[in-house]
Amino acid sequence: MTNSPATISSKLMAALRHAPAIAAAGMVAYAIADGGYIVTVVGFGLIYTIFVAGLNIFMGYAGQTSFGQNAFAAIGAYASAVLTATYGWPPLLAALAGIVATAICAFVIGYPTLRLKGHYLAMATLAIGLIIYEVAVQWQSVTNGYMGISGIPALGIGHYELLSDRAQLIFLAIMAVLSLAASWLLRHSRFGRALVALSGSEDAARALGINVRQYKLTAFIISAIYASISGTLFVHIVGFISPEMIGMNMVILAFTMLYVGGIGTTTGPLIGAIVIGLLPESIRSFKDYQDLVYGAALILILIYAPGGIASLDQVVKKLLRTKAPAKEVAP
Amino acid sequence: MLDLSFLGQTILNGLSVGCIYGLIGIGFCVIYNASGIVNFAQGAFVMLGGMITYVLVSLNVPLILAAAITIICVALVGVIIERIVVRPLWDRKATMFVMILATLAAQIVIERATLIVVGDQPKSLPVFTDLPPLRLFGIAIGYQTLWIFGTSIVLIIALGLFFQKTLVGRAMRACAINREAAALQGIQVSHMLALSFALSAGLGAIAGILVTPTQFTAFNVGTPFAISGFIAAIVGGFGRPFGAFLGGLTLGLAQALAVYSLGSGLKNMAALSVLLLFLFLRPSGILGSAK
């Protein structure tokens, strides 16, 4: 009995706060060691980690709305697919071209769109996602319509190609860690603090000398670049892209992951993507019900646990507080 | 000369589908006025309208009866969404974005449940009056088009009377102007929320039933219809039900002309471009925003 109950619970809280992220990282390590079928599942989760991390910067940190991030994943994915499979570019160069194209598109789209607020912004971004989907379907000479593009080579430089599943997974894990680290650095920089400030109140942020429009646009472009990278990684790992892969269900899936993991937290995207990625594998014949379950889960989380898994420690804290209010009051 | 009648035909078809967009747009406005919520599950009502009627008709229920049952069922679905999705979030003072995301998720859930129950094949309904189309100056006017125009006009008049003359309708308008003040006058604002969902779902269902014989319905037609309805509402000035109907006609016309001059593949892109143009240049719509 050397520890007082308060320190035990605060240590427990600290452990709880990091437990989900550690468990998710453990899952990735297990997949790398195991090397079996789980590699595909976790790889998918890691690609989505990057996509959701980008979404998190724009929505979690800056508090903005975008239902059209699939557009930027699509631009990255199709740029990589067309340039490598049709024109024979090396993957790295194609990926860079895709990122530059996405950044330019994000600037051109974001400049007028981000002036909008509330449901206008929501609907405008939703429309942008749908327009890109329509372009992917209709621009047959480039995108091959509904049939999609296949025969996309694996990632690699020169003669070194990432062919084995395990090598690909390690590469994806490195990319995911880098993107989360970048997100963390961003959050704790002057820029990140400005985003959090403007998410609280744009007027107050402006009064503090923050150029609100410029910061929002920059956050939008950064999150678009994250989406583009995830799109590129996806086509090179899967080797195929079609419009169905970048439709509305991608947006709902990403939001479910973001909210399960915890919106606004740095590791939330990883937790959410791994948990939601593993879900279909734990329930047999789940595939038919996949989107239905994601949608229902998203509604439940939005209502009952808007902080997601990353806020588990706070939920527990709240429970303890309601059970033992006296402890919290004591100085 | 032939080309001119084809243009007339295009305009007529555009206006007819525009009525449908307008009805959906009114649905958006009714909920928005009562609560300030933009219900992104609006398209699900349209899809369910066509789909439930199809299921009932294929069970040999007469069309009129099937339509009536469907409208009641879909209105109930609207109330259920209000009860289990919107109300809990409303009580927790969720942000606007969370509300949009939740209703969008509700749309996906309904869509996928429909897919599991009826499959992914497109379904259609027989036309209401099975007669050859009327011919006027070389333009074929199908009876379904007349049904769409007629029903829309009757609904608009009925809604106008409802909002102007009845106590409930006036209470809903009071909520739209100022919810707190309305509550102080003894209006049950939360009842108005449920009622607005029922009304809006019923309108969506009617739109879905009317449009299905001219096109088809499938589990995934909801989102495009919802977007078109939303565009109609924005073009008309958000929160103005009759503006939304005008907006629907404008959108239907613009879309038909885009298809006429650029090809049918661009139908959705034309609608979305109208949306973005209005959002960027005149977000308060043709008539100006209601608020």
Short mmCIF file of N, CA and C in Angstrom, two decimals, chain A residues 59 64-67 109 112-128 130-131 134-135 138 248-249 251-252 255 259 263 288-289 291-296 298-299 302-304, chain B residues 28 32 36 38 40 84-85 88-89 92 96-98 100-106 108-109 112-113 115-116 223 226-227 230-231 234 237-238 264-266 268-269 272-273 275-276 279-280 283-284 289:
data_model
loop_
_atom_site.label_atom_id
_atom_site.label_comp_id
_atom_site.label_asym_id
_atom_site.label_seq_id
_atom_site.Cartn_x
_atom_site.Cartn_y
_atom_site.Cartn_z
N MET A 59 -9.71 18.12 -40.48
CA MET A 59 -10.94 18.10 -39.71
C MET A 59 -10.71 18.08 -38.21
N GLN A 64 -12.42 21.74 -39.79
CA GLN A 64 -13.17 22.03 -41.02
C GLN A 64 -13.92 20.77 -41.49
N THR A 65 -14.64 20.91 -42.57
CA THR A 65 -15.44 19.80 -43.08
C THR A 65 -14.99 19.46 -44.49
N SER A 66 -14.71 18.19 -44.75
CA SER A 66 -14.53 17.77 -46.14
C SER A 66 -15.06 16.37 -46.33
N PHE A 67 -16.06 16.27 -47.19
CA PHE A 67 -16.58 14.96 -47.56
C PHE A 67 -16.00 14.52 -48.89
N ILE A 109 -9.23 23.91 -56.15
CA ILE A 109 -10.55 23.58 -55.59
C ILE A 109 -10.74 24.30 -54.26
N PRO A 112 -11.72 28.61 -53.87
CA PRO A 112 -13.10 29.11 -53.76
C PRO A 112 -13.92 28.36 -52.70
N THR A 113 -13.67 27.05 -52.55
CA THR A 113 -14.55 26.22 -51.70
C THR A 113 -14.44 26.60 -50.23
N LEU A 114 -13.22 26.88 -49.78
CA LEU A 114 -13.02 27.10 -48.34
C LEU A 114 -13.59 28.44 -47.87
N ARG A 115 -14.09 29.24 -48.80
CA ARG A 115 -14.79 30.45 -48.37
C ARG A 115 -16.14 30.08 -47.79
N LEU A 116 -16.62 28.89 -48.17
CA LEU A 116 -17.94 28.47 -47.71
C LEU A 116 -17.86 27.96 -46.28
N LYS A 117 -19.02 27.96 -45.63
CA LYS A 117 -19.07 27.48 -44.24
C LYS A 117 -20.22 26.50 -44.08
N GLY A 118 -20.19 25.75 -42.97
CA GLY A 118 -21.31 24.92 -42.58
C GLY A 118 -21.73 23.92 -43.64
N HIS A 119 -23.05 23.80 -43.83
CA HIS A 119 -23.51 22.76 -44.75
C HIS A 119 -23.19 23.08 -46.20
N TYR A 120 -22.92 24.36 -46.51
CA TYR A 120 -22.51 24.68 -47.87
C TYR A 120 -21.14 24.05 -48.17
N LEU A 121 -20.23 24.18 -47.20
CA LEU A 121 -18.89 23.58 -47.37
C LEU A 121 -19.01 22.07 -47.47
N ALA A 122 -19.87 21.49 -46.61
CA ALA A 122 -20.06 20.03 -46.62
C ALA A 122 -20.54 19.57 -47.99
N MET A 123 -21.56 20.26 -48.53
CA MET A 123 -22.12 19.82 -49.80
C MET A 123 -21.17 20.08 -50.96
N ALA A 124 -20.45 21.21 -50.92
CA ALA A 124 -19.50 21.51 -52.00
C ALA A 124 -18.41 20.46 -52.06
N THR A 125 -17.88 20.07 -50.88
CA THR A 125 -16.81 19.07 -50.90
C THR A 125 -17.35 17.71 -51.33
N LEU A 126 -18.58 17.40 -50.89
CA LEU A 126 -19.21 16.15 -51.32
C LEU A 126 -19.34 16.14 -52.84
N ALA A 127 -19.74 17.29 -53.41
CA ALA A 127 -19.91 17.39 -54.86
C ALA A 127 -18.58 17.20 -55.58
N ILE A 128 -17.49 17.72 -54.99
CA ILE A 128 -16.19 17.57 -55.63
C ILE A 128 -15.78 16.10 -55.68
N LEU A 130 -17.82 13.59 -55.80
CA LEU A 130 -18.67 12.93 -56.79
C LEU A 130 -18.26 13.29 -58.22
N ILE A 131 -17.81 14.56 -58.42
CA ILE A 131 -17.38 14.96 -59.77
C ILE A 131 -16.17 14.12 -60.19
N GLU A 134 -17.27 10.77 -61.18
CA GLU A 134 -17.88 10.79 -62.51
C GLU A 134 -16.80 10.88 -63.60
N VAL A 135 -15.76 11.71 -63.34
CA VAL A 135 -14.68 11.83 -64.31
C VAL A 135 -14.00 10.48 -64.50
N GLN A 138 -16.34 8.45 -66.68
CA GLN A 138 -16.63 8.91 -68.04
C GLN A 138 -15.40 9.08 -68.94
N MET A 248 -18.19 6.99 -52.68
CA MET A 248 -18.68 7.48 -51.40
C MET A 248 -18.37 6.54 -50.22
N ASN A 249 -18.38 5.22 -50.49
CA ASN A 249 -18.15 4.28 -49.38
C ASN A 249 -16.76 4.48 -48.77
N VAL A 251 -15.40 7.36 -48.32
CA VAL A 251 -15.53 8.49 -47.40
C VAL A 251 -16.12 8.03 -46.07
N ILE A 252 -17.20 7.22 -46.14
CA ILE A 252 -17.83 6.74 -44.92
C ILE A 252 -16.86 5.87 -44.13
N PHE A 255 -14.33 8.08 -42.39
CA PHE A 255 -14.90 8.78 -41.24
C PHE A 255 -15.12 7.83 -40.07
N TYR A 259 -13.41 8.43 -36.45
CA TYR A 259 -14.16 8.58 -35.21
C TYR A 259 -13.92 7.42 -34.25
N ILE A 263 -11.03 11.50 -33.21
CA ILE A 263 -10.74 12.64 -34.07
C ILE A 263 -9.92 13.68 -33.30
N ASP A 288 -20.88 -8.80 -47.01
CA ASP A 288 -22.16 -8.26 -47.51
C ASP A 288 -22.66 -7.14 -46.62
N TYR A 289 -22.36 -7.27 -45.33
CA TYR A 289 -22.92 -6.34 -44.36
C TYR A 289 -21.94 -5.22 -44.01
N ASP A 291 -20.61 -2.32 -45.27
CA ASP A 291 -20.93 -0.89 -45.25
C ASP A 291 -22.07 -0.60 -44.29
N LEU A 292 -23.01 -1.56 -44.19
CA LEU A 292 -24.13 -1.39 -43.26
C LEU A 292 -23.61 -1.29 -41.83
N VAL A 293 -22.70 -2.20 -41.48
CA VAL A 293 -22.16 -2.20 -40.11
C VAL A 293 -21.33 -0.94 -39.86
N TYR A 294 -20.52 -0.54 -40.87
CA TYR A 294 -19.73 0.69 -40.70
C TYR A 294 -20.64 1.89 -40.44
N GLY A 295 -21.70 1.97 -41.25
CA GLY A 295 -22.61 3.11 -41.10
C GLY A 295 -23.25 3.12 -39.72
N ALA A 296 -23.76 1.94 -39.30
CA ALA A 296 -24.43 1.84 -38.00
C ALA A 296 -23.43 2.14 -36.88
N LEU A 298 -20.78 3.95 -37.05
CA LEU A 298 -20.46 5.38 -37.07
C LEU A 298 -21.53 6.18 -36.32
N ILE A 299 -22.81 5.85 -36.57
CA ILE A 299 -23.90 6.56 -35.89
C ILE A 299 -23.78 6.38 -34.38
N LEU A 302 -20.88 8.35 -32.98
CA LEU A 302 -21.15 9.79 -32.97
C LEU A 302 -22.04 10.16 -31.79
N ILE A 303 -22.99 9.27 -31.48
CA ILE A 303 -23.92 9.59 -30.39
C ILE A 303 -23.28 9.33 -29.03
N TYR A 304 -22.71 8.13 -28.85
CA TYR A 304 -22.34 7.71 -27.49
C TYR A 304 -20.86 7.89 -27.16
N PHE B 28 -35.85 19.03 -48.00
CA PHE B 28 -34.68 19.58 -47.30
C PHE B 28 -35.09 20.82 -46.48
N TYR B 32 -34.95 21.66 -42.51
CA TYR B 32 -34.01 22.73 -42.16
C TYR B 32 -34.73 23.84 -41.41
N GLY B 36 -32.91 23.57 -38.35
CA GLY B 36 -31.56 24.00 -38.71
C GLY B 36 -30.66 22.85 -39.13
N VAL B 38 -29.50 19.96 -41.83
CA VAL B 38 -29.56 19.54 -43.23
C VAL B 38 -29.50 18.01 -43.22
N PHE B 40 -28.94 14.75 -44.70
CA PHE B 40 -28.31 14.17 -45.88
C PHE B 40 -28.88 12.79 -46.20
N ILE B 84 -34.03 7.85 -33.60
CA ILE B 84 -32.84 7.10 -33.15
C ILE B 84 -31.52 7.70 -33.63
N VAL B 85 -31.54 8.60 -34.60
CA VAL B 85 -30.28 9.20 -35.05
C VAL B 85 -30.22 10.68 -34.69
N PRO B 88 -31.08 11.87 -30.48
CA PRO B 88 -30.00 11.73 -29.49
C PRO B 88 -28.88 12.74 -29.71
N LEU B 89 -28.55 13.00 -30.98
CA LEU B 89 -27.49 13.98 -31.26
C LEU B 89 -27.95 15.39 -30.91
N ARG B 92 -27.71 15.99 -27.35
CA ARG B 92 -26.33 16.15 -26.90
C ARG B 92 -25.68 17.39 -27.50
N MET B 96 -22.98 20.79 -36.19
CA MET B 96 -23.63 20.66 -37.49
C MET B 96 -22.97 19.56 -38.32
N PHE B 97 -21.63 19.53 -38.25
CA PHE B 97 -20.92 18.53 -39.05
C PHE B 97 -21.25 17.11 -38.61
N VAL B 98 -21.30 16.89 -37.31
CA VAL B 98 -21.62 15.56 -36.79
C VAL B 98 -23.01 15.13 -37.23
N ILE B 100 -24.59 16.10 -39.96
CA ILE B 100 -24.54 15.77 -41.39
C ILE B 100 -23.96 14.37 -41.57
N LEU B 101 -22.86 14.11 -40.86
CA LEU B 101 -22.20 12.82 -41.00
C LEU B 101 -23.13 11.69 -40.56
N ALA B 102 -23.85 11.91 -39.46
CA ALA B 102 -24.75 10.87 -38.95
C ALA B 102 -25.88 10.59 -39.92
N THR B 103 -26.46 11.66 -40.51
CA THR B 103 -27.56 11.41 -41.46
C THR B 103 -27.03 10.76 -42.74
N LEU B 104 -25.82 11.15 -43.13
CA LEU B 104 -25.19 10.49 -44.29
C LEU B 104 -24.99 9.01 -44.00
N ALA B 105 -24.55 8.69 -42.79
CA ALA B 105 -24.37 7.29 -42.41
C ALA B 105 -25.71 6.57 -42.39
N ALA B 106 -26.77 7.26 -41.95
CA ALA B 106 -28.10 6.65 -41.95
C ALA B 106 -28.52 6.31 -43.38
N ILE B 108 -26.49 5.54 -45.83
CA ILE B 108 -25.73 4.37 -46.25
C ILE B 108 -26.35 3.10 -45.66
N VAL B 109 -26.75 3.19 -44.37
CA VAL B 109 -27.33 2.01 -43.71
C VAL B 109 -28.61 1.58 -44.44
N ARG B 112 -27.75 0.07 -47.89
CA ARG B 112 -27.16 -1.27 -47.84
C ARG B 112 -28.19 -2.30 -47.39
N ALA B 113 -29.07 -1.90 -46.46
CA ALA B 113 -30.12 -2.83 -46.02
C ALA B 113 -31.03 -3.15 -47.20
N LEU B 115 -30.15 -3.09 -50.34
CA LEU B 115 -29.37 -3.97 -51.22
C LEU B 115 -29.46 -5.42 -50.77
N ILE B 116 -29.38 -5.64 -49.47
CA ILE B 116 -29.41 -7.01 -48.95
C ILE B 116 -30.81 -7.60 -49.15
N THR B 223 -28.50 8.88 -53.38
CA THR B 223 -27.53 9.96 -53.26
C THR B 223 -27.64 10.97 -54.41
N ALA B 226 -30.67 13.02 -53.79
CA ALA B 226 -30.50 13.91 -52.65
C ALA B 226 -29.67 15.12 -53.04
N ILE B 227 -28.60 14.88 -53.80
CA ILE B 227 -27.74 16.00 -54.22
C ILE B 227 -28.54 16.94 -55.11
N PHE B 230 -30.82 18.91 -53.00
CA PHE B 230 -30.07 19.92 -52.25
C PHE B 230 -29.72 21.10 -53.14
N ILE B 231 -29.29 20.78 -54.39
CA ILE B 231 -28.97 21.86 -55.33
C ILE B 231 -30.21 22.71 -55.55
N ILE B 234 -30.64 24.99 -52.71
CA ILE B 234 -29.65 26.08 -52.69
C ILE B 234 -29.96 27.11 -53.76
N GLY B 237 -32.57 29.35 -52.75
CA GLY B 237 -32.36 30.10 -51.51
C GLY B 237 -32.72 29.20 -50.34
N PHE B 238 -31.74 28.68 -49.62
CA PHE B 238 -32.01 27.62 -48.66
C PHE B 238 -33.05 28.02 -47.63
N SER B 264 -25.25 12.47 -72.81
CA SER B 264 -25.90 12.04 -71.58
C SER B 264 -24.91 11.68 -70.48
N GLY B 265 -23.66 11.42 -70.86
CA GLY B 265 -22.68 11.05 -69.83
C GLY B 265 -22.45 12.18 -68.84
N LEU B 266 -22.79 13.40 -69.23
CA LEU B 266 -22.46 14.56 -68.41
C LEU B 266 -23.60 14.99 -67.51
N ASN B 268 -24.82 14.05 -64.50
CA ASN B 268 -24.50 14.33 -63.10
C ASN B 268 -23.50 15.46 -62.97
N MET B 269 -22.54 15.48 -63.89
CA MET B 269 -21.52 16.52 -63.80
C MET B 269 -22.14 17.90 -64.01
N LEU B 272 -23.79 18.92 -60.76
CA LEU B 272 -22.80 19.29 -59.74
C LEU B 272 -22.14 20.62 -60.08
N SER B 273 -21.97 20.88 -61.38
CA SER B 273 -21.37 22.15 -61.76
C SER B 273 -22.31 23.31 -61.44
N LEU B 275 -24.35 23.33 -58.99
CA LEU B 275 -24.20 23.48 -57.54
C LEU B 275 -23.00 24.35 -57.20
N LEU B 276 -21.83 23.98 -57.78
CA LEU B 276 -20.61 24.70 -57.43
C LEU B 276 -20.70 26.16 -57.88
N LEU B 279 -22.80 27.94 -55.41
CA LEU B 279 -22.12 28.06 -54.12
C LEU B 279 -21.07 29.16 -54.17
N PHE B 280 -20.34 29.22 -55.28
CA PHE B 280 -19.24 30.17 -55.34
C PHE B 280 -19.72 31.58 -55.64
N PRO B 283 -24.35 32.09 -53.20
CA PRO B 283 -24.78 31.06 -52.25
C PRO B 283 -26.16 31.31 -51.66
N SER B 284 -26.70 32.53 -51.78
CA SER B 284 -28.02 32.77 -51.20
C SER B 284 -29.14 32.44 -52.19
N SER B 289 -31.50 34.15 -49.51
CA SER B 289 -31.65 33.19 -48.43
C SER B 289 -32.83 33.56 -47.53
#
